[in-house]
GROMACS .gro file of C-alpha atoms in nm:
model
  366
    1UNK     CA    1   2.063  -2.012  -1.853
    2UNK     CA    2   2.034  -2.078  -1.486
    3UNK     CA    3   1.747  -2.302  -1.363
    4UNK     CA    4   1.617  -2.362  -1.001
    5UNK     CA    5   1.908  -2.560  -0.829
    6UNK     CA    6   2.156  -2.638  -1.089
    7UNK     CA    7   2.401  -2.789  -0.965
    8UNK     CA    8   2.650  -2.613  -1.100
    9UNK     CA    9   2.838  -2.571  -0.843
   10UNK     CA   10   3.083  -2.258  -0.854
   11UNK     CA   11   3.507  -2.385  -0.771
   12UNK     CA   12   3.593  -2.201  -0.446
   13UNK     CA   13   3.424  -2.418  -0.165
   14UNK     CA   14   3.398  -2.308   0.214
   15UNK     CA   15   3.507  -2.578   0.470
   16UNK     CA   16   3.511  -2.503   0.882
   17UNK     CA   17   3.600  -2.816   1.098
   18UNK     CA   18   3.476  -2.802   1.443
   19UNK     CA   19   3.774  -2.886   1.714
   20UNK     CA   20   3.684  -2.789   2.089
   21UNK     CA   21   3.626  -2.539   2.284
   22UNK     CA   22   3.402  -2.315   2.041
   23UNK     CA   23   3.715  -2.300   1.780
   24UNK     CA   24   3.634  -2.378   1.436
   25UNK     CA   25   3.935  -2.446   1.207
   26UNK     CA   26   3.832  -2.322   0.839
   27UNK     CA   27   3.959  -2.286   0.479
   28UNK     CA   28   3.907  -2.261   0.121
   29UNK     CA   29   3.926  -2.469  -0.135
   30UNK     CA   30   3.901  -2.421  -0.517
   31UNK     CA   31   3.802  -2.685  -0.687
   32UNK     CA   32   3.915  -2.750  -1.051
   33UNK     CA   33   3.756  -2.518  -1.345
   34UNK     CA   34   3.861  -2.321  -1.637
   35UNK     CA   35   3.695  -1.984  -1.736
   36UNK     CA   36   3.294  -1.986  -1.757
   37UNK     CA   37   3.340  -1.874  -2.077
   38UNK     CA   38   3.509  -2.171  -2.170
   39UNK     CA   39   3.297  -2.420  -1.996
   40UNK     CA   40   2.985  -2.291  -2.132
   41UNK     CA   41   3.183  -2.444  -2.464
   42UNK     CA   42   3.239  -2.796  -2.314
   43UNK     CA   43   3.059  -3.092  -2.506
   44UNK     CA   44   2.820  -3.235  -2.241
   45UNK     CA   45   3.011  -3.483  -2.113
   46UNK     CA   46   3.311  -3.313  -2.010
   47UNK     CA   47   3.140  -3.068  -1.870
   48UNK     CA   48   2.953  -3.322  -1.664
   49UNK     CA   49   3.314  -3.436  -1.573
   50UNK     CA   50   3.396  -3.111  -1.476
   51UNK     CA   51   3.108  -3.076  -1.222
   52UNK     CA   52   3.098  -3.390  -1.096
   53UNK     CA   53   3.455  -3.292  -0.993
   54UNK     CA   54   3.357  -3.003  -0.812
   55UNK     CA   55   3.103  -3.195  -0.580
   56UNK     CA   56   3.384  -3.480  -0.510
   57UNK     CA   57   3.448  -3.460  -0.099
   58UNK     CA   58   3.650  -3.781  -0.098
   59UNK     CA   59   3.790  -3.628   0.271
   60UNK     CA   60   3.450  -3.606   0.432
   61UNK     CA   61   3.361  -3.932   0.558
   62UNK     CA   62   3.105  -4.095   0.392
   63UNK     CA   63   2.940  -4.315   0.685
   64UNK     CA   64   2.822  -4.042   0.941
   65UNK     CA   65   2.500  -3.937   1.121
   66UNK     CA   66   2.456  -3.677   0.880
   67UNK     CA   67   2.435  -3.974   0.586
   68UNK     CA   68   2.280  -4.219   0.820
   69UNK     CA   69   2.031  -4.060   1.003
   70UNK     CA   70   1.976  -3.750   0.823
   71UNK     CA   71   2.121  -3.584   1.109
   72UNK     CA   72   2.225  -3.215   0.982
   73UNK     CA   73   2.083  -2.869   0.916
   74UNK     CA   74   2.119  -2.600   0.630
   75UNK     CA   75   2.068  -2.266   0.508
   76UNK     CA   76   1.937  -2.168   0.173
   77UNK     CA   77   2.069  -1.783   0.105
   78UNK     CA   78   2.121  -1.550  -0.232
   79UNK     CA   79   2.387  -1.310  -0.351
   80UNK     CA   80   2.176  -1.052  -0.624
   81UNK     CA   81   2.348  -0.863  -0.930
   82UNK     CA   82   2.288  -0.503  -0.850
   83UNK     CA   83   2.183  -0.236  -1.117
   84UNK     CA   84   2.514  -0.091  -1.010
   85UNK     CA   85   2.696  -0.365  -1.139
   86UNK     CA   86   2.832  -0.479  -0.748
   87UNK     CA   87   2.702  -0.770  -0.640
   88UNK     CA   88   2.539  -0.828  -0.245
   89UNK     CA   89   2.403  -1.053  -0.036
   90UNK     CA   90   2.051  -1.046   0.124
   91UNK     CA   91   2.008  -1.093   0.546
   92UNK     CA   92   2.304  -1.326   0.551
   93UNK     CA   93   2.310  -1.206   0.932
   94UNK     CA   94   1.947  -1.374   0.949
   95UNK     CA   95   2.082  -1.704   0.792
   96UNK     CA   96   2.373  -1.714   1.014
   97UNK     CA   97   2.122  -1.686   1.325
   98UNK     CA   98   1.849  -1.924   1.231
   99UNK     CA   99   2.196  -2.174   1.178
  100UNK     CA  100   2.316  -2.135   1.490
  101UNK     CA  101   1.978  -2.188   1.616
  102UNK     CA  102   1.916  -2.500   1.422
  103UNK     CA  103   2.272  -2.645   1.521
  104UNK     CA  104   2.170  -2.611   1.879
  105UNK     CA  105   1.818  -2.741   1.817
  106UNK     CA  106   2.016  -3.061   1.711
  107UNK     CA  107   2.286  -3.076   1.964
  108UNK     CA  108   2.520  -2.990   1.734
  109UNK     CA  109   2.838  -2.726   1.872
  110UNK     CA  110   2.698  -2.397   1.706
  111UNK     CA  111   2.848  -2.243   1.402
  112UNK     CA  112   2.966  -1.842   1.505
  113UNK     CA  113   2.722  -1.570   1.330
  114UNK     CA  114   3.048  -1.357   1.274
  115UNK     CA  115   3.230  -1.664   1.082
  116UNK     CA  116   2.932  -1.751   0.864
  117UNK     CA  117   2.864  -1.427   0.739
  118UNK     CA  118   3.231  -1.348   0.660
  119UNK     CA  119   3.311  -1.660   0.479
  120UNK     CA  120   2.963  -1.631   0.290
  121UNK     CA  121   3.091  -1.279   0.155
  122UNK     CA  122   3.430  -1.402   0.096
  123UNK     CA  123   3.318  -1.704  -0.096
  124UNK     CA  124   3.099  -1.508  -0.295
  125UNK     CA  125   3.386  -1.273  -0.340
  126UNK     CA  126   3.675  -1.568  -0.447
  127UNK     CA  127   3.367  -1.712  -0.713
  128UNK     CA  128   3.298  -1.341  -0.858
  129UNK     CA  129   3.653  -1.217  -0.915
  130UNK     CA  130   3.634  -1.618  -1.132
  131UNK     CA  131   3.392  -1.466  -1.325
  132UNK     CA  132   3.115  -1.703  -1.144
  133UNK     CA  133   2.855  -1.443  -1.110
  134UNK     CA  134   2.568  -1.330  -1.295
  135UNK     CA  135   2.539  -1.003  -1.430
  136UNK     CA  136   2.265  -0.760  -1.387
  137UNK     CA  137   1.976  -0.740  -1.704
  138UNK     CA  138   1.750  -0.463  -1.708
  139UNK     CA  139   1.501  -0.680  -1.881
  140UNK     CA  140   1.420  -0.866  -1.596
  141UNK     CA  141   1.240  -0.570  -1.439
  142UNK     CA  142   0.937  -0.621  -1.663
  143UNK     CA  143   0.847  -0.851  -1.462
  144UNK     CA  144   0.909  -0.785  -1.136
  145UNK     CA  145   1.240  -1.002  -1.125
  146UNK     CA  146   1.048  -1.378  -1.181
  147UNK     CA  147   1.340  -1.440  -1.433
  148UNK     CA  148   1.604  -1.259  -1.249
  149UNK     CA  149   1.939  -1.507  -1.188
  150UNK     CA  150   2.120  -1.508  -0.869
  151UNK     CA  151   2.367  -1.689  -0.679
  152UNK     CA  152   2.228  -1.948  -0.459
  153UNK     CA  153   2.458  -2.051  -0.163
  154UNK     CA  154   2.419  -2.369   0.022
  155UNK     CA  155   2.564  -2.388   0.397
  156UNK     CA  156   2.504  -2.733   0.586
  157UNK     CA  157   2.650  -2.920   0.825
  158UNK     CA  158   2.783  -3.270   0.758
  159UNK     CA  159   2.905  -3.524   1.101
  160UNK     CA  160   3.244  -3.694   1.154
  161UNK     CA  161   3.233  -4.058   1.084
  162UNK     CA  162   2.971  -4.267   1.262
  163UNK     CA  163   2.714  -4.570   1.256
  164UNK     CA  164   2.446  -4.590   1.539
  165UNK     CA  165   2.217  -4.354   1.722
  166UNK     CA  166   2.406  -4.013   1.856
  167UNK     CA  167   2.445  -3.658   1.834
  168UNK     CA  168   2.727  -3.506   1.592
  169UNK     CA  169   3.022  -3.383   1.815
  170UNK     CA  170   3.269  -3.236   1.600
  171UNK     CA  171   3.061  -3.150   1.277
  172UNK     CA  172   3.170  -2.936   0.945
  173UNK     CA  173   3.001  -2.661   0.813
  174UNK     CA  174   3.015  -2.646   0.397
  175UNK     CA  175   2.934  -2.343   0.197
  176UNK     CA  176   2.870  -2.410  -0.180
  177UNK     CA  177   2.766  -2.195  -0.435
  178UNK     CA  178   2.556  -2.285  -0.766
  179UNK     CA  179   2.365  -2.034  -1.024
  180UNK     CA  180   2.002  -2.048  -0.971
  181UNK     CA  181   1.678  -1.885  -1.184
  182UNK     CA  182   1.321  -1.910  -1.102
  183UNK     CA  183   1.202  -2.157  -0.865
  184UNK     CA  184   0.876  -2.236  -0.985
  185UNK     CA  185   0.813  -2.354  -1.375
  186UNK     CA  186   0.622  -2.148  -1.570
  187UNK     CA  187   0.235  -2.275  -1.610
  188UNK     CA  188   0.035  -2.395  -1.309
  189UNK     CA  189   0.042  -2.174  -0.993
  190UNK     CA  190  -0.230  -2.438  -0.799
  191UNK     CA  191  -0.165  -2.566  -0.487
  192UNK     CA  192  -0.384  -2.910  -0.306
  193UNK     CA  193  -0.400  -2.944   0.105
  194UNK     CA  194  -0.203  -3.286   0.159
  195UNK     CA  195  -0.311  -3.524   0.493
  196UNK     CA  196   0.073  -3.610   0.538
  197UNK     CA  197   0.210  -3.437   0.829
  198UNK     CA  198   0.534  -3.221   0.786
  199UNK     CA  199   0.597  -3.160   1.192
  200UNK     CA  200   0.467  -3.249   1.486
  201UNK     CA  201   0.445  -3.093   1.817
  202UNK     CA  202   0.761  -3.096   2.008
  203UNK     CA  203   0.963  -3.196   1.727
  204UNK     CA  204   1.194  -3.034   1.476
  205UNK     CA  205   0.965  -2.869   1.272
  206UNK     CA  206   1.112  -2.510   1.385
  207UNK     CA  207   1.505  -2.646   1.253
  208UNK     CA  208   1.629  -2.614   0.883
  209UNK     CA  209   1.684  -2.972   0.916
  210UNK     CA  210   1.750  -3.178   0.658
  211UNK     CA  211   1.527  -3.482   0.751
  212UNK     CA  212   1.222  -3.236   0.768
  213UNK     CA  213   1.196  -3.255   0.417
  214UNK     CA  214   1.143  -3.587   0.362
  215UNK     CA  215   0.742  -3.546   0.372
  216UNK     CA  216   0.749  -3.245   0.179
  217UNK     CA  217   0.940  -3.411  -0.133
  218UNK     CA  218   0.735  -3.685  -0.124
  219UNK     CA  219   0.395  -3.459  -0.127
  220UNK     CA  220   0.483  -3.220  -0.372
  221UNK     CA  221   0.572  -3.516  -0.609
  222UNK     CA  222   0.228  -3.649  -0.547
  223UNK     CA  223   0.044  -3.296  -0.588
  224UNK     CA  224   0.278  -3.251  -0.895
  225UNK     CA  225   0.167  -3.591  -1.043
  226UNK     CA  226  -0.209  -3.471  -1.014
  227UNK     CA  227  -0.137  -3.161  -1.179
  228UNK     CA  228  -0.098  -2.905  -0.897
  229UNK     CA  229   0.232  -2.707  -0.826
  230UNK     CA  230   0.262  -2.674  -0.453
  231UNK     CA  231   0.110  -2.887  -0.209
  232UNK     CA  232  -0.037  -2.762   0.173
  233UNK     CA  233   0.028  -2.905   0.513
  234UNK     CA  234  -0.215  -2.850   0.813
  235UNK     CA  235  -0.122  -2.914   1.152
  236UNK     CA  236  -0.085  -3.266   1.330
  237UNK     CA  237  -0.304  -3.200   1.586
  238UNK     CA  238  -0.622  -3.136   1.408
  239UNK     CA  239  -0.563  -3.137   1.052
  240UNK     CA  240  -0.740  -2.816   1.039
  241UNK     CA  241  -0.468  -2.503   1.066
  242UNK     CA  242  -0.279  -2.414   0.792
  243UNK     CA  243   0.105  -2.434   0.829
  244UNK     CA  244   0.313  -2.391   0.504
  245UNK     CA  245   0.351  -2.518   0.173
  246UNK     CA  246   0.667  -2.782   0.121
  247UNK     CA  247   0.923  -2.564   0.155
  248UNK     CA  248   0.739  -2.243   0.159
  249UNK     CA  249   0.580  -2.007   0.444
  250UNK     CA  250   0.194  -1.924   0.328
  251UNK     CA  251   0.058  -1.578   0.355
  252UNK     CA  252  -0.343  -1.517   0.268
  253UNK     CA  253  -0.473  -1.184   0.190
  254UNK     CA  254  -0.838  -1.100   0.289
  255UNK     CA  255  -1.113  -0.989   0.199
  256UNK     CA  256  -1.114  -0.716   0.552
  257UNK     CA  257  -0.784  -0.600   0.354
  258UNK     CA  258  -0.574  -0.816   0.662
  259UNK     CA  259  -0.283  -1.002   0.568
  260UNK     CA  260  -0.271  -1.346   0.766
  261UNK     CA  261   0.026  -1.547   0.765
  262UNK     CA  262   0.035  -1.899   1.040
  263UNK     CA  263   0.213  -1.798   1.364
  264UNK     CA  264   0.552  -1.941   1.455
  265UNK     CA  265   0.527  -2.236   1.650
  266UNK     CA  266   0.790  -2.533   1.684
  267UNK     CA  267   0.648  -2.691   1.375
  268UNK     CA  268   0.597  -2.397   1.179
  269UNK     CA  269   0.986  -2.265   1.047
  270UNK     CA  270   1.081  -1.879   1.086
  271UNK     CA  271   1.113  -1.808   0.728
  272UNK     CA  272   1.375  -1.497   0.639
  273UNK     CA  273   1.134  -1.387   0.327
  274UNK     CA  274   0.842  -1.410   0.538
  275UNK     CA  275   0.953  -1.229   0.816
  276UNK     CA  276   1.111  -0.973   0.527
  277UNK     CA  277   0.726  -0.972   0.369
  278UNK     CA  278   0.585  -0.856   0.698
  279UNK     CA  279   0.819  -0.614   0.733
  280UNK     CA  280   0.736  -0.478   0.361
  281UNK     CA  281   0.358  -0.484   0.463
  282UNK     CA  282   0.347  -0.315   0.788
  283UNK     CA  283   0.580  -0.103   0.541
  284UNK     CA  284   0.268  -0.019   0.291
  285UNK     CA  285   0.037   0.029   0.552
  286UNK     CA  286  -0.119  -0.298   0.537
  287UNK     CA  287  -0.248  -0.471   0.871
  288UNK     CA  288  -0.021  -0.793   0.963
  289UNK     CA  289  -0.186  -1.083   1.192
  290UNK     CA  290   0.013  -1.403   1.256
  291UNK     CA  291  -0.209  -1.628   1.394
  292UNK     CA  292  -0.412  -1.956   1.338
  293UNK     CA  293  -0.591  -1.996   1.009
  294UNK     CA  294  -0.785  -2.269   0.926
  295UNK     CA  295  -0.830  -2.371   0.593
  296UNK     CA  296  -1.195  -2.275   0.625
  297UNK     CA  297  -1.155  -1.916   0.676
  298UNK     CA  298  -0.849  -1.927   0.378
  299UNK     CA  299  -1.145  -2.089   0.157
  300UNK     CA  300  -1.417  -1.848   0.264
  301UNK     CA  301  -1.182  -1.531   0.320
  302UNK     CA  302  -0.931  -1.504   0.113
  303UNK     CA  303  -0.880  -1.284  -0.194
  304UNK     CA  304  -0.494  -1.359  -0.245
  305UNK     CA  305  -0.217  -1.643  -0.126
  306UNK     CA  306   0.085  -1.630  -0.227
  307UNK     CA  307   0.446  -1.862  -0.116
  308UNK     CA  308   0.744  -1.697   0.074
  309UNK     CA  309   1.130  -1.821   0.049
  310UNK     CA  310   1.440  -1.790  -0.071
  311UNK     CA  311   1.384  -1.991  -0.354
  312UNK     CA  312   1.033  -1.884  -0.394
  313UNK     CA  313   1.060  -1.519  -0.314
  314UNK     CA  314   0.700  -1.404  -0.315
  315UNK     CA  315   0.519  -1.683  -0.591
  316UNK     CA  316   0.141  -1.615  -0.635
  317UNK     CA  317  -0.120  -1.923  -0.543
  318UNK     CA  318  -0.395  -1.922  -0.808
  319UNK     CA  319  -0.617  -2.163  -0.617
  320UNK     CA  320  -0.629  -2.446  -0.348
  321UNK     CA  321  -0.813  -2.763  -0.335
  322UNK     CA  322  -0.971  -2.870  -0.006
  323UNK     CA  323  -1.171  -3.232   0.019
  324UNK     CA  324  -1.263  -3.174  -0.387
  325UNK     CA  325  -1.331  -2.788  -0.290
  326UNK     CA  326  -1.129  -2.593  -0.482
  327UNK     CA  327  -1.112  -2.146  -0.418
  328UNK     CA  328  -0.956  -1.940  -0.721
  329UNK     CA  329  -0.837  -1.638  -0.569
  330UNK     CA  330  -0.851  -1.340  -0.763
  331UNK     CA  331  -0.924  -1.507  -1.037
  332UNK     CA  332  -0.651  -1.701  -1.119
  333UNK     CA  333  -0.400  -1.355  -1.139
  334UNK     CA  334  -0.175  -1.240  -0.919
  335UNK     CA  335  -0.376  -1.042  -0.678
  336UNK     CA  336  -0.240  -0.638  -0.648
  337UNK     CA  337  -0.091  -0.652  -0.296
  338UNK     CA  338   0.124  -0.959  -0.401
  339UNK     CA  339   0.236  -0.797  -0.692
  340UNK     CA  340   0.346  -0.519  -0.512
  341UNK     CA  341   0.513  -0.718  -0.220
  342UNK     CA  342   0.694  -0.875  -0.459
  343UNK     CA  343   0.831  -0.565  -0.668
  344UNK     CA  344   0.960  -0.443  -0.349
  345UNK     CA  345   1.125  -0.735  -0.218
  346UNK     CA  346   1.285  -0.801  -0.532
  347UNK     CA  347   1.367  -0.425  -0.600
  348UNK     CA  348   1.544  -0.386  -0.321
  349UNK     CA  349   1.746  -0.765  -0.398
  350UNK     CA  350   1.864  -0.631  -0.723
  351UNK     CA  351   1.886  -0.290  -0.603
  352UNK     CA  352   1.637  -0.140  -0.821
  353UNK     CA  353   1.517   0.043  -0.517
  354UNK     CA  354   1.683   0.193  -0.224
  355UNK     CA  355   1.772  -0.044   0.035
  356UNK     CA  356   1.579   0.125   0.334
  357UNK     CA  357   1.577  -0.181   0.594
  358UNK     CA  358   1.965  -0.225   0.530
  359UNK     CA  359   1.909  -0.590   0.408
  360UNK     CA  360   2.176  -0.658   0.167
  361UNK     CA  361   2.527  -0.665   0.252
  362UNK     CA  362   2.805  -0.557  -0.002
  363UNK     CA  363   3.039  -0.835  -0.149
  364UNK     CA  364   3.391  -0.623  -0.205
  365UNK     CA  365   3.573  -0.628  -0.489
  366UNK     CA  366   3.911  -0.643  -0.358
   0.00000   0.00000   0.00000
């Protein structure tokens, strides 16, 4: 069964080498497998052998910026089992533009929108026709999709060799592909406000970049370790604002029937699920406000929170701890409006419901 990042990394691999002038030199490379069938057989340890043999890149240099100095970005993007049996990918236009975005943000030469989305859909293409692709289960609709697998692609840049302080000049971009389930365990759905700071002002807060998530990792272990499931960050400035969870944008539903979600800002990053839940809500009739929150109003105001992402879809927030304050929103359930956010986003991802934004983008069969 497919948990939340696996890594079970599917055999074809994506590789584009920068060279100059905007050109990016690419190709694919299948890495060594047998049938899925057939591995799903495999004692543990050779099929250990087998994957660690996948996620061998004995040509990419080792000692680099990207290793060094945490000097890279990355995308996190899905490919859904439709109830037609096809399979399709969801705003893999909107990854390839926040990438692009990010790789400038870092001084890196910009990956081309047109050349990630067509190697995402053939990769996704080379795994299926493996048999590396999960297969549509009407079950999962009783609940709206929480146990639904997918296919969980990882682009990300990695720099040519290097030691010191500098900027990555002729980079690689890397697509992998692993099965992934639900994101969140089953059990707790309690989140804690943390006093680390994910992003400051003026800094890279904005970027999918891989050192941003540094703090997060380290405060979600510490919530985690105090029994809570997701922590909080507020901003750097006054520790007062809401921002977003540790790898999550935050939406609050309130009691005046608004739905509140923080405003971009460069240390607040444009999340494709949240800008796909506003879409959904404006959608349903529901008024949309991004904007400031404190955590005061969220405490006082509030009658629902839930998570956005890739991973996390839309994932319900039972309560939040403030200073030893804690608010129970709806108490303790998933509150109506994010229940019905999340039907529709994931309806439309497994195409159990028409696809009226045009999100998701075929994967061919040929």
């Amino acid at each position: 069964m497919a948990k939340s990042f696996s890594l079970q990394m599917y055999p074809w691999v994506y590789y584009a080498h920068y060279e100059d002038e905007g050109r990016w030199s690419e190709k694919f490379i299948e890495k060594p497998h047998t049938t899925p069938q057939e591995e799903a057989k495999l004692p543990p340890d050779a099929l250990q052998e087998l994957l660690a043999k996948r996620n061998s890149f004995p040509e990419l240099p080792l000692v680099n910026y990207s290793t060094q100095y945490g000097l890279g970005v990355f995308e996190g993007m899905k490919a859904f089992p439709q109830k037609d049996g096809s399979l399709k990918l969801f705003r893999p236009d909107e990854n390839a533009k926040r990438m692009h975005r990010s790789m400038e943000g870092i001084l890196m030469p910009p990956f081309p929108v047109d050349q990630f989305i067509s190697a995402s859909i053939e990769l996704t293409r080379r795994n299926k026709k493996l048999g590396y692709a999960p297969v549509y289960d009407p079950a999962w609709e009783k609940d709206n999709f929480a146990n639904g697998h997918s296919i969980y692609m990882r682009p990300f840049t990695y720099s040519e060799p290097a030691i010191g302080l500098g900027v990555s000049h002729k980079p690689w971009v890397v697509i992998v592909a692993t099965p992934v389930g639900a994101y969140f365990e089953p059990g707790s759905s309690k989140a804690v406000t943390t006093d680390r700071i994910r992003a400051t002002p003026k800094g890279t807060g904005w970027i999918k970049c891989c050192s941003n998530y540094v703090i997060p990792i380290l405060a979600k272990n510490e919530a985690e370790r105090n029994g809570y499931m997701e922590v909080i960050f507020l901003d750097a400035k006054e520790g007062r604002y809401v921002e977003e969870g540790s790898s999550c944008n935050i939406f609050f539903y309130l009691k005046n029937g608004t739905l509140v979600t923080p405003e971009l800002k460069d240390t607040v990053l444009p999340g494709i699920t949240r800008k796909s839940i506003l879409t959904l809500a404006q959608d349903k009739g529901i008024k949309v406000e991004e904007r400031l929150i404190s955590i005061e109003e969220v405490m006082d105001s509030a009658k629902e929170c839930f998570l956005t992402g890739t991973a996390a879809g839309a994932t319900f927030i039972e309560s939040i701890t403030h200073r030893n304050r804690t608010t129970v929103f709806n108490k303790g359930k998933p509150g109506e409006l994010t229940l019905s956010l999340q039907r529709t986003l994931k309806g439309i991802q497994y195409g159990a419901l028409p696809d009226k934004f045009g999100w998701m983008v075929a994967v061919p069969d040929r």
